[in-house]
Amino acid sequence: MPEPIRAARGSTRTAAGWPQEAALRMLMNNLDPEVAERPDDLVVYGGTGRAARDWPSYHALVRTLRTLADDETMLVQSGRPVGVLRTHEWAPRVLIANSNLVGDWATWPEFRRLEQLGLTMYGQMTAGSWIYIGTQGILQGTYETFAAVAAKLAAKLAAKPATKPAAGRTAADTDRQDEGAGSGIRTGDGSLAGTLTLTAGCGGMGGAQPLAVTMNGGACLIVDVAPERLARRVRTRYLDTVADSLDAALDQVLAAKRDRRPLSVGVVGNAATVFPELLRRGVDIDIVTDQTSAHDPLSYVPDGVELADAAELARSKPAEYTERARAAMVRHVAAMVGFQDGGAEVFDYGNSIRGEAQLGGYERAFAFPGFVPAYIRPLFSQGRGPFRWAALSGDPADIAATDRAVLDLFPENESLARWIRLAGERVAFQGLPARICWLGHGERDRAGLRFNDMVASGELRAPIVIGRDHLDAGSVASPYRETEAMADGSDAIADWPLLNALVNTASGASWVSIHHGGGVGIGRSIHAGQVSVADGTPLARQKLERVLANDPATGVLRHVDAGYPEATETAARNALRVPMAEA
């Protein structure tokens, strides 16, 4: 087994420039045992999302980054460095393309055939683009989603007509009964207090769910087949506790719901069994979602298969395993639809479980919506999305300083301020200290420039790496997730992420990537990422000013083109030029 990988800390470089050093440290940080799911296999998250194709490729990446000049660009083809070309100082130091297949060949069986030949790898979103920061990376998006769920449920409660009390009962009695049903929110305050959320999947992405629910004041029951995943989330403070049995878990979360206390409880089990059982029992659950690794049926463990046997069965009999996994997903999704029929708020959290259940023969698989059209699209129309950064110093004090800077920059944003304070109190760092917050067009560049000034002045001990998830306003085409149910029907148009990558390359990003299939599986998405380094230099300042304005601008433009009024207003307010709107 290889020695554990840990990124260097501090202000001493081993590479020619900070962009190269940053790429090296973030590659290594992706494989830090605190961060990666299976670092010995180069798997960062999502069951199969890798940072490099194989160990010889990893070592070649490290060697090349340490010797890469300031006017050179390394080309990375699905986790393998394939060339170094002379470019210029404004060009990215690394260009990455992962998992991309020609349309008719973009299927899981063909991808796996090519992967077995050593010709490609699955890069997920931020695994293969070296900007994963642990579970925190998805946490704020999850927090924002559950906050939007809370607001929707509160609005439903506020719109509910008054009920005339029955004989012998007071109006207060009636209100208490009515408010305890359905939404579970008794005060209409926009929090999840008094609600119970049921979900599954506590891995690298799904592990954010219990903390996001409790940060919004709710109770959460999360199911996972792997005891170690649940234990790890307890160690990193994303999950409060693990129950010994389903009955014990229910006792705890239902008591928390009654008392309006935030509490998250994990239980070991298979969602395809547990979800139907909870539906059969009639448990009072208000919100249902899921983040198992359903995007790839070979990563989803079917009921009836022991966890210890799953990997070998998937390897030796992939067709049989896929059929069994999809049959299990049918039971899983059918239970979710059952909860929706009973009045619960139910949504797909972007892992393609509806699509897989449909392939398994379930006709009502798409009876509930995806989270983006249900809750997030208005934010995307403003160019808002996951802005993340990591401190190359390794010093948590640098993140604390940048937190203060963000609060100072946007004093009017109460939601952002609440998030930053909660994150500072409750988020445990994994690997290099990092932070994420959702910022929009006209905000990300301001934050990046402030960080660069802080590095230049010495307020920060070392440069800051700035990136984002590929789950962003203009960087992805994903009809089962980010671009589901677009107003103009352009769900599958994949020109936008390609334009996003091109404009980030032209604007001076430190490294840029184009991936296929991340989050939802092969054949279902095209997405792009960018990472930029704030090293305190005037050149970095010029690049950040452009990249961090142009990157979210593609999201605004994409939604202007699709006909969203919020996007048109954002474009006008921020003086974005839209040729088709010009007289």
Coordinates of C-alpha atoms in Angstrom, one line a residue, residues 22-24 26-28 30 44-45 49-52 76 78-79 94-98 121-132 388 465-471 510-515 527-532:
A22 CA -1.4 25.2 -5.8
A23 CA -2.3 22.5 -8.3
L24 CA 0.2 20.1 -6.7
M26 CA -4.8 20.4 -4.2
L27 CA -4.1 17.2 -6.1
M28 CA -2.5 15.8 -3.0
N30 CA -7.8 15.3 -2.7
V44 CA -11.9 10.7 -3.8
Y45 CA -15.7 10.4 -3.5
G49 CA -14.5 9.5 -8.7
R50 CA -10.7 9.6 -9.1
A51 CA -8.0 12.2 -8.8
A52 CA -5.6 10.3 -11.2
V76 CA -4.3 15.9 -18.6
S78 CA -8.6 11.4 -18.0
G79 CA -6.2 11.5 -15.1
V94 CA -3.1 22.8 -16.4
L95 CA -5.9 21.8 -18.8
I96 CA -7.9 18.8 -17.9
A97 CA -10.5 16.6 -19.7
N98 CA -12.1 13.7 -17.9
M121 CA -11.2 7.3 -15.6
Y122 CA -14.3 8.7 -14.0
G123 CA -13.4 12.2 -12.7
Q124 CA -16.7 13.0 -10.9
M125 CA -16.8 16.8 -10.6
T126 CA -14.1 18.0 -8.2
A127 CA -12.2 14.8 -7.8
G128 CA -10.6 14.8 -11.2
S129 CA -10.2 18.6 -11.2
W130 CA -8.4 18.8 -7.9
I131 CA -10.6 21.1 -6.0
Y132 CA -12.5 18.8 -3.6
R388 CA -14.9 27.8 -2.4
V465 CA -6.8 28.7 -4.0
I466 CA -10.2 29.8 -5.3
G467 CA -12.5 27.4 -7.2
R468 CA -16.0 26.0 -7.1
D469 CA -18.1 22.9 -7.6
H470 CA -19.1 22.2 -11.2
L471 CA -22.7 22.4 -9.8
S510 CA -4.9 28.7 -13.1
W511 CA -6.4 25.4 -14.3
V512 CA -9.5 24.5 -16.2
S513 CA -11.3 21.2 -16.7
I514 CA -14.1 19.7 -18.8
H515 CA -15.8 16.6 -17.5
H527 CA -19.6 20.2 -16.9
A528 CA -16.6 22.5 -16.5
G529 CA -14.5 23.7 -13.7
Q530 CA -12.0 26.5 -13.0
V531 CA -9.5 27.1 -10.2
S532 CA -7.6 30.4 -9.7

